């Protein structure tokens, strides 16, 4: 043991005062976040942009983001780009688009290098057509209070359906760049080479360097709600013009450059500024902050800028595509905020509001309201690779490290303990003090107890000998130790006992432990789910039961009764009441709300295998360590909580031909393949929107499609249908289902009710005619009774043969029944014994058929069985082949003379053909359609073998197929070693 005395001032050597992380955590949902708290997403041509030079941006009232590029126009729903093909939209498709505006009538105005266009209801029409012998480019639009639309062009100022204004009318130049109306109705005009111009009461007024305006090149103008405008110049900085007063902001005031390109104002009143060479700048009050390529922005040359109605900032760059700046959903404390290292391994919320953050490589960080203090090897700690933390009741801090054992910090004194002090390993993952006062150390090589001067390894029977991953003590005093491969170890009455998979544990690799307020011990595993122990009863909850992920690196419980789990791809929460209900058999599934990459997190990989791998702030916020800093989560301010925007239908394709997504559509007779595309009317969190649909007339229940934005129906038969779709962000709150899309598939004449009525009448008439004919024949042949009796006898014999044949058929499927199968198999077995030829047997079972029946009902189940039977019937192609129904959803195919390869080819063909049917299976754990698992057995029958062993071999192969995940074919590998007779 080493002992070092450190002066308290020495502990403050690395005081970082640039940020206040405590304040940052408390304002995780506020609007004063630094730009380091923004998540940047980029799209280029590889993701669907027509071209990487993004020249204009606009969010329309329908929620779409319209994008102008030098390669044409695009529309973006947050996930997919829609471009406009030249074959359909020749007038607009290939033109560089530089200006966009939506007017009060929801018309979209599009400025391009050949003029302008108006878009409404899927149609484009030309506007502002300049003479062919002049520059026709239209840069921008503005709508006045009277509804008149104005345009800034390279040929002067244009007034819709009226006239053009030129230099002869008072303009200093005809090369205009941007327009805006201020709150007083004055039209402000940005020019290229003529300064800033106003137009009101039929008069133009020019602001240029002669009267105090700093530059002649003006790239953008933006009206200020308080009056006047802001102007972005190409070399004179940012200009505020109000009541003839001009105020200029330049590099000297904090701008990254004086060459500005765009302006936008967000819903919080902050001004966003695009620059040429300096990225994006934010003006809040009189203070500027900037974000450039050095901070992750795709490009420093900004051409266009737009803020949408959900607070996201969209940036169009010169050659680097489209960028979205989104406030991260959660607060972050990392290196940009002053932390010494981003790889955070554990966090402890201690006394007096101090947060201790352990990093792997950056030592220990102390966070309070003043800032961050770093403690590391220079301050006496044995290593900068910190693992677990523990605060004693007296305020002393125990510190575990990965390479240097443990340390104790108390009143400025650092005491260190290594392997020479009794620790089993220098890698100390956690320190834990039980209610009896005993201090335990969990290491990579087992447990140790603190003796007061050093540590003593624990070598008792049943104690962990490898890595210890978690320690907890329940309300009864029992200690629990999670291990890396040895299961969950219980220490009670001085005895260690391991609980493993054989005792009901999901895994022997435990990652986290937590005792809830009701006395339940929750055990998180390394990928298999969660166990609950209560009153010595073990319950298991798998990912298939509703958990978002099977890995549970840490577990916390918030004030609202939710359990929070961190994983290697994000974190999620589940109501503890639901988890208890599932564990006790009262509900069949739990609902998880997950937060991952879609929430713009810097990292989705969280810490685990040590303690504390997460912590709860006294204000109820969660502190979650990741490989890129500490996440601060306020459970009362979750992103998108309850957000359920309506869904729009985007495109409908019938037999591969696109149609307008109208309210109703009629299709001609015949099977129709219908594909429907849809999306939520929001850009915010669009990439994590979930959808479910209902096709009334086909699917009686809602079908969850996850993130998919398209659904196809391969063969709609004649009838009436209605497609409806809803969206959700959290899987709990769903949007209202609109009227949807009505689809009417017309029947062929022979499918109509009239035809069926006529057919019934004709059948009845035919039966009557036959009856009369038969009666006439009986009377005519009364004298020939003996011959008639002989005919009757023969008819009875034929009928008996027919009934005998019927007794071999399954009524539902038309296949041979079990009785017929048994007879044929015995015949073929005996024949093969004589001939020495092989005999193959394929046994199949419909995957999760009971779930299908439960979800869709028995009539649909019968139709499913009949469809699968038809597949088997079609593959019994030789005279000797026999397809039979073996049981409820089981089928069998006898293939005389078929060897191993031939039988496997037939089995795989059956499996593939069944999957191709695309029969909807809403609750399958394998696929969204009905699938088969098949077992194949092949042997050369002989008198030394029992026929039943062939069936048992096929059944064993079928069981193997199910065990390996279903929807597959498995072969009984040792078919010639079947059970002897």
JSON list of C-alpha atoms in Angstrom, two decimals, residues 684-824:
[
{"chain": "A", "resi": 684, "resn": "UNK", "atom": "CA", "xyz": [-38.30, 15.89, -37.17]},
{"chain": "A", "resi": 685, "resn": "UNK", "atom": "CA", "xyz": [-37.20, 12.35, -36.24]},
{"chain": "A", "resi": 686, "resn": "UNK", "atom": "CA", "xyz": [-38.48, 11.16, -39.63]},
{"chain": "A", "resi": 687, "resn": "UNK", "atom": "CA", "xyz": [-35.86, 8.43, -39.73]},
{"chain": "A", "resi": 688, "resn": "UNK", "atom": "CA", "xyz": [-37.30, 6.70, -36.64]},
{"chain": "A", "resi": 689, "resn": "UNK", "atom": "CA", "xyz": [-41.01, 6.99, -37.43]},
{"chain": "A", "resi": 690, "resn": "UNK", "atom": "CA", "xyz": [-42.79, 3.64, -37.15]},
{"chain": "A", "resi": 691, "resn": "UNK", "atom": "CA", "xyz": [-45.82, 2.71, -39.23]},
{"chain": "A", "resi": 692, "resn": "UNK", "atom": "CA", "xyz": [-48.66, 0.24, -39.22]},
{"chain": "A", "resi": 693, "resn": "UNK", "atom": "CA", "xyz": [-51.43, -0.30, -41.73]},
{"chain": "A", "resi": 694, "resn": "UNK", "atom": "CA", "xyz": [-54.75, -1.99, -42.19]},
{"chain": "A", "resi": 695, "resn": "UNK", "atom": "CA", "xyz": [-56.17, -3.14, -45.51]},
{"chain": "A", "resi": 696, "resn": "UNK", "atom": "CA", "xyz": [-59.85, -3.45, -44.68]},
{"chain": "A", "resi": 697, "resn": "UNK", "atom": "CA", "xyz": [-61.28, -6.37, -46.58]},
{"chain": "A", "resi": 698, "resn": "UNK", "atom": "CA", "xyz": [-57.99, -8.26, -46.36]},
{"chain": "A", "resi": 699, "resn": "UNK", "atom": "CA", "xyz": [-56.31, -7.75, -42.95]},
{"chain": "A", "resi": 700, "resn": "UNK", "atom": "CA", "xyz": [-58.78, -7.48, -40.06]},
{"chain": "A", "resi": 701, "resn": "UNK", "atom": "CA", "xyz": [-56.11, -6.15, -37.66]},
{"chain": "A", "resi": 702, "resn": "UNK", "atom": "CA", "xyz": [-53.39, -3.51, -37.83]},
{"chain": "A", "resi": 703, "resn": "UNK", "atom": "CA", "xyz": [-50.07, -4.77, -39.21]},
{"chain": "A", "resi": 704, "resn": "UNK", "atom": "CA", "xyz": [-46.88, -3.22, -37.81]},
{"chain": "A", "resi": 705, "resn": "UNK", "atom": "CA", "xyz": [-44.34, -2.51, -40.59]},
{"chain": "A", "resi": 706, "resn": "UNK", "atom": "CA", "xyz": [-41.66, -0.89, -38.42]},
{"chain": "A", "resi": 707, "resn": "UNK", "atom": "CA", "xyz": [-39.65, 1.73, -40.31]},
{"chain": "A", "resi": 708, "resn": "UNK", "atom": "CA", "xyz": [-40.81, 0.56, -43.75]},
{"chain": "A", "resi": 709, "resn": "UNK", "atom": "CA", "xyz": [-42.54, 3.24, -45.81]},
{"chain": "A", "resi": 710, "resn": "UNK", "atom": "CA", "xyz": [-43.93, 0.96, -48.48]},
{"chain": "A", "resi": 711, "resn": "UNK", "atom": "CA", "xyz": [-46.24, -2.04, -48.46]},
{"chain": "A", "resi": 712, "resn": "UNK", "atom": "CA", "xyz": [-47.21, -4.33, -51.34]},
{"chain": "A", "resi": 713, "resn": "UNK", "atom": "CA", "xyz": [-50.18, -6.61, -51.90]},
{"chain": "A", "resi": 714, "resn": "UNK", "atom": "CA", "xyz": [-49.18, -9.18, -54.52]},
{"chain": "A", "resi": 715, "resn": "UNK", "atom": "CA", "xyz": [-52.59, -10.29, -55.75]},
{"chain": "A", "resi": 716, "resn": "UNK", "atom": "CA", "xyz": [-55.73, -8.43, -54.73]},
{"chain": "A", "resi": 717, "resn": "UNK", "atom": "CA", "xyz": [-58.74, -10.42, -55.84]},
{"chain": "A", "resi": 718, "resn": "UNK", "atom": "CA", "xyz": [-62.00, -8.76, -56.81]},
{"chain": "A", "resi": 719, "resn": "UNK", "atom": "CA", "xyz": [-63.72, -6.90, -54.02]},
{"chain": "A", "resi": 720, "resn": "UNK", "atom": "CA", "xyz": [-63.76, -3.65, -52.02]},
{"chain": "A", "resi": 721, "resn": "UNK", "atom": "CA", "xyz": [-60.80, -2.60, -49.88]},
{"chain": "A", "resi": 722, "resn": "UNK", "atom": "CA", "xyz": [-59.70, 0.42, -47.89]},
{"chain": "A", "resi": 723, "resn": "UNK", "atom": "CA", "xyz": [-56.04, 1.07, -47.04]},
{"chain": "A", "resi": 724, "resn": "UNK", "atom": "CA", "xyz": [-55.30, 3.05, -43.88]},
{"chain": "A", "resi": 725, "resn": "UNK", "atom": "CA", "xyz": [-51.93, 3.85, -42.31]},
{"chain": "A", "resi": 726, "resn": "UNK", "atom": "CA", "xyz": [-50.81, 5.53, -39.07]},
{"chain": "A", "resi": 727, "resn": "UNK", "atom": "CA", "xyz": [-47.45, 6.59, -37.62]},
{"chain": "A", "resi": 728, "resn": "UNK", "atom": "CA", "xyz": [-45.82, 6.73, -34.22]},
{"chain": "A", "resi": 729, "resn": "UNK", "atom": "CA", "xyz": [-42.53, 7.90, -32.79]},
{"chain": "A", "resi": 730, "resn": "UNK", "atom": "CA", "xyz": [-42.58, 5.96, -29.53]},
{"chain": "A", "resi": 731, "resn": "UNK", "atom": "CA", "xyz": [-44.72, 2.95, -30.42]},
{"chain": "A", "resi": 732, "resn": "UNK", "atom": "CA", "xyz": [-47.40, 4.05, -27.94]},
{"chain": "A", "resi": 733, "resn": "UNK", "atom": "CA", "xyz": [-48.96, 7.20, -29.36]},
{"chain": "A", "resi": 734, "resn": "UNK", "atom": "CA", "xyz": [-50.28, 6.70, -32.89]},
{"chain": "A", "resi": 735, "resn": "UNK", "atom": "CA", "xyz": [-51.64, 9.29, -35.30]},
{"chain": "A", "resi": 736, "resn": "UNK", "atom": "CA", "xyz": [-55.28, 9.32, -36.27]},
{"chain": "A", "resi": 737, "resn": "UNK", "atom": "CA", "xyz": [-56.06, 7.14, -39.26]},
{"chain": "A", "resi": 738, "resn": "UNK", "atom": "CA", "xyz": [-57.49, 9.27, -42.05]},
{"chain": "A", "resi": 739, "resn": "UNK", "atom": "CA", "xyz": [-60.10, 8.12, -44.55]},
{"chain": "A", "resi": 740, "resn": "UNK", "atom": "CA", "xyz": [-57.37, 6.27, -46.42]},
{"chain": "A", "resi": 741, "resn": "UNK", "atom": "CA", "xyz": [-57.39, 4.92, -49.95]},
{"chain": "A", "resi": 742, "resn": "UNK", "atom": "CA", "xyz": [-60.46, 3.10, -51.23]},
{"chain": "A", "resi": 743, "resn": "UNK", "atom": "CA", "xyz": [-59.66, 0.39, -53.78]},
{"chain": "A", "resi": 744, "resn": "UNK", "atom": "CA", "xyz": [-62.29, -1.38, -55.84]},
{"chain": "A", "resi": 745, "resn": "UNK", "atom": "CA", "xyz": [-61.20, -4.40, -57.92]},
{"chain": "A", "resi": 746, "resn": "UNK", "atom": "CA", "xyz": [-63.90, -5.25, -60.44]},
{"chain": "A", "resi": 747, "resn": "UNK", "atom": "CA", "xyz": [-64.87, -8.93, -60.88]},
{"chain": "A", "resi": 748, "resn": "UNK", "atom": "CA", "xyz": [-64.94, -10.90, -64.10]},
{"chain": "A", "resi": 749, "resn": "UNK", "atom": "CA", "xyz": [-68.44, -11.69, -65.32]},
{"chain": "A", "resi": 750, "resn": "UNK", "atom": "CA", "xyz": [-68.19, -15.24, -64.01]},
{"chain": "A", "resi": 751, "resn": "UNK", "atom": "CA", "xyz": [-67.37, -13.82, -60.56]},
{"chain": "A", "resi": 752, "resn": "UNK", "atom": "CA", "xyz": [-70.46, -11.59, -60.32]},
{"chain": "A", "resi": 753, "resn": "UNK", "atom": "CA", "xyz": [-73.58, -12.36, -58.31]},
{"chain": "A", "resi": 754, "resn": "UNK", "atom": "CA", "xyz": [-75.67, -12.34, -61.52]},
{"chain": "A", "resi": 755, "resn": "UNK", "atom": "CA", "xyz": [-73.54, -15.08, -63.03]},
{"chain": "A", "resi": 756, "resn": "UNK", "atom": "CA", "xyz": [-73.80, -17.18, -59.88]},
{"chain": "A", "resi": 757, "resn": "UNK", "atom": "CA", "xyz": [-77.58, -16.76, -59.87]},
{"chain": "A", "resi": 758, "resn": "UNK", "atom": "CA", "xyz": [-77.80, -17.76, -63.53]},
{"chain": "A", "resi": 759, "resn": "UNK", "atom": "CA", "xyz": [-75.52, -20.72, -62.85]},
{"chain": "A", "resi": 760, "resn": "UNK", "atom": "CA", "xyz": [-77.73, -21.85, -59.97]},
{"chain": "A", "resi": 761, "resn": "UNK", "atom": "CA", "xyz": [-80.84, -21.63, -62.15]},
{"chain": "A", "resi": 762, "resn": "UNK", "atom": "CA", "xyz": [-79.17, -23.57, -64.94]},
{"chain": "A", "resi": 763, "resn": "UNK", "atom": "CA", "xyz": [-78.00, -26.24, -62.52]},
{"chain": "A", "resi": 764, "resn": "UNK", "atom": "CA", "xyz": [-81.49, -26.62, -61.08]},
{"chain": "A", "resi": 765, "resn": "UNK", "atom": "CA", "xyz": [-82.99, -26.90, -64.58]},
{"chain": "A", "resi": 766, "resn": "UNK", "atom": "CA", "xyz": [-80.41, -29.51, -65.54]},
{"chain": "A", "resi": 767, "resn": "UNK", "atom": "CA", "xyz": [-81.16, -31.52, -62.40]},
{"chain": "A", "resi": 768, "resn": "UNK", "atom": "CA", "xyz": [-84.87, -31.44, -63.15]},
{"chain": "A", "resi": 769, "resn": "UNK", "atom": "CA", "xyz": [-84.21, -32.58, -66.71]},
{"chain": "A", "resi": 770, "resn": "UNK", "atom": "CA", "xyz": [-82.03, -35.40, -65.49]},
{"chain": "A", "resi": 771, "resn": "UNK", "atom": "CA", "xyz": [-84.65, -36.46, -62.97]},
{"chain": "A", "resi": 772, "resn": "UNK", "atom": "CA", "xyz": [-87.34, -36.63, -65.64]},
{"chain": "A", "resi": 773, "resn": "UNK", "atom": "CA", "xyz": [-85.05, -38.49, -68.00]},
{"chain": "A", "resi": 774, "resn": "UNK", "atom": "CA", "xyz": [-84.20, -40.97, -65.28]},
{"chain": "A", "resi": 775, "resn": "UNK", "atom": "CA", "xyz": [-87.84, -41.52, -64.42]},
{"chain": "A", "resi": 776, "resn": "UNK", "atom": "CA", "xyz": [-88.59, -42.11, -68.07]},
{"chain": "A", "resi": 777, "resn": "UNK", "atom": "CA", "xyz": [-85.79, -44.65, -68.29]},
{"chain": "A", "resi": 778, "resn": "UNK", "atom": "CA", "xyz": [-87.01, -46.51, -65.21]},
{"chain": "A", "resi": 779, "resn": "UNK", "atom": "CA", "xyz": [-90.51, -46.82, -66.61]},
{"chain": "A", "resi": 780, "resn": "UNK", "atom": "CA", "xyz": [-89.27, -47.87, -70.04]},
{"chain": "A", "resi": 781, "resn": "UNK", "atom": "CA", "xyz": [-87.06, -50.59, -68.67]},
{"chain": "A", "resi": 782, "resn": "UNK", "atom": "CA", "xyz": [-89.39, -52.00, -66.01]},
{"chain": "A", "resi": 783, "resn": "UNK", "atom": "CA", "xyz": [-89.56, -55.27, -67.93]},
{"chain": "A", "resi": 784, "resn": "UNK", "atom": "CA", "xyz": [-85.81, -55.67, -67.84]},
{"chain": "A", "resi": 785, "resn": "UNK", "atom": "CA", "xyz": [-85.58, -55.77, -64.02]},
{"chain": "A", "resi": 786, "resn": "UNK", "atom": "CA", "xyz": [-82.88, -58.36, -63.82]},
{"chain": "A", "resi": 787, "resn": "UNK", "atom": "CA", "xyz": [-80.53, -56.44, -66.08]},
{"chain": "A", "resi": 788, "resn": "UNK", "atom": "CA", "xyz": [-81.38, -53.25, -64.18]},
{"chain": "A", "resi": 789, "resn": "UNK", "atom": "CA", "xyz": [-80.57, -55.01, -60.91]},
{"chain": "A", "resi": 790, "resn": "UNK", "atom": "CA", "xyz": [-77.27, -56.11, -62.35]},
{"chain": "A", "resi": 791, "resn": "UNK", "atom": "CA", "xyz": [-76.57, -52.54, -63.39]},
{"chain": "A", "resi": 792, "resn": "UNK", "atom": "CA", "xyz": [-77.49, -51.34, -59.91]},
{"chain": "A", "resi": 793, "resn": "UNK", "atom": "CA", "xyz": [-75.17, -53.86, -58.34]},
{"chain": "A", "resi": 794, "resn": "UNK", "atom": "CA", "xyz": [-72.35, -52.74, -60.60]},
{"chain": "A", "resi": 795, "resn": "UNK", "atom": "CA", "xyz": [-73.10, -49.11, -59.78]},
{"chain": "A", "resi": 796, "resn": "UNK", "atom": "CA", "xyz": [-72.94, -49.93, -56.06]},
{"chain": "A", "resi": 797, "resn": "UNK", "atom": "CA", "xyz": [-69.60, -51.60, -56.56]},
{"chain": "A", "resi": 798, "resn": "UNK", "atom": "CA", "xyz": [-68.24, -48.56, -58.39]},
{"chain": "A", "resi": 799, "resn": "UNK", "atom": "CA", "xyz": [-69.62, -46.26, -55.71]},
{"chain": "A", "resi": 800, "resn": "UNK", "atom": "CA", "xyz": [-67.95, -48.37, -53.06]},
{"chain": "A", "resi": 801, "resn": "UNK", "atom": "CA", "xyz": [-64.64, -48.05, -54.87]},
{"chain": "A", "resi": 802, "resn": "UNK", "atom": "CA", "xyz": [-65.21, -44.30, -55.13]},
{"chain": "A", "resi": 803, "resn": "UNK", "atom": "CA", "xyz": [-65.95, -44.05, -51.41]},
{"chain": "A", "resi": 804, "resn": "UNK", "atom": "CA", "xyz": [-62.88, -46.12, -50.73]},
{"chain": "A", "resi": 805, "resn": "UNK", "atom": "CA", "xyz": [-60.82, -43.64, -52.73]},
{"chain": "A", "resi": 806, "resn": "UNK", "atom": "CA", "xyz": [-62.43, -40.75, -50.84]},
{"chain": "A", "resi": 807, "resn": "UNK", "atom": "CA", "xyz": [-61.47, -42.39, -47.54]},
{"chain": "A", "resi": 808, "resn": "UNK", "atom": "CA", "xyz": [-57.84, -41.91, -48.58]},
{"chain": "A", "resi": 809, "resn": "UNK", "atom": "CA", "xyz": [-58.18, -38.12, -49.13]},
{"chain": "A", "resi": 810, "resn": "UNK", "atom": "CA", "xyz": [-57.97, -35.19, -46.73]},
{"chain": "A", "resi": 811, "resn": "UNK", "atom": "CA", "xyz": [-61.16, -33.14, -47.11]},
{"chain": "A", "resi": 812, "resn": "UNK", "atom": "CA", "xyz": [-59.58, -29.70, -46.64]},
{"chain": "A", "resi": 813, "resn": "UNK", "atom": "CA", "xyz": [-56.51, -30.04, -48.85]},
{"chain": "A", "resi": 814, "resn": "UNK", "atom": "CA", "xyz": [-57.31, -32.81, -51.33]},
{"chain": "A", "resi": 815, "resn": "UNK", "atom": "CA", "xyz": [-54.03, -34.48, -50.41]},
{"chain": "A", "resi": 816, "resn": "UNK", "atom": "CA", "xyz": [-53.74, -38.08, -49.30]},
{"chain": "A", "resi": 817, "resn": "UNK", "atom": "CA", "xyz": [-54.61, -38.51, -45.65]},
{"chain": "A", "resi": 818, "resn": "UNK", "atom": "CA", "xyz": [-52.55, -40.14, -42.91]},
{"chain": "A", "resi": 819, "resn": "UNK", "atom": "CA", "xyz": [-54.11, -43.55, -43.51]},
{"chain": "A", "resi": 820, "resn": "UNK", "atom": "CA", "xyz": [-53.20, -43.46, -47.21]},
{"chain": "A", "resi": 821, "resn": "UNK", "atom": "CA", "xyz": [-49.69, -42.26, -46.37]},
{"chain": "A", "resi": 822, "resn": "UNK", "atom": "CA", "xyz": [-49.13, -45.20, -44.00]},
{"chain": "A", "resi": 823, "resn": "UNK", "atom": "CA", "xyz": [-50.24, -47.69, -46.67]},
{"chain": "A", "resi": 824, "resn": "UNK", "atom": "CA", "xyz": [-48.17, -46.15, -49.48]}
]
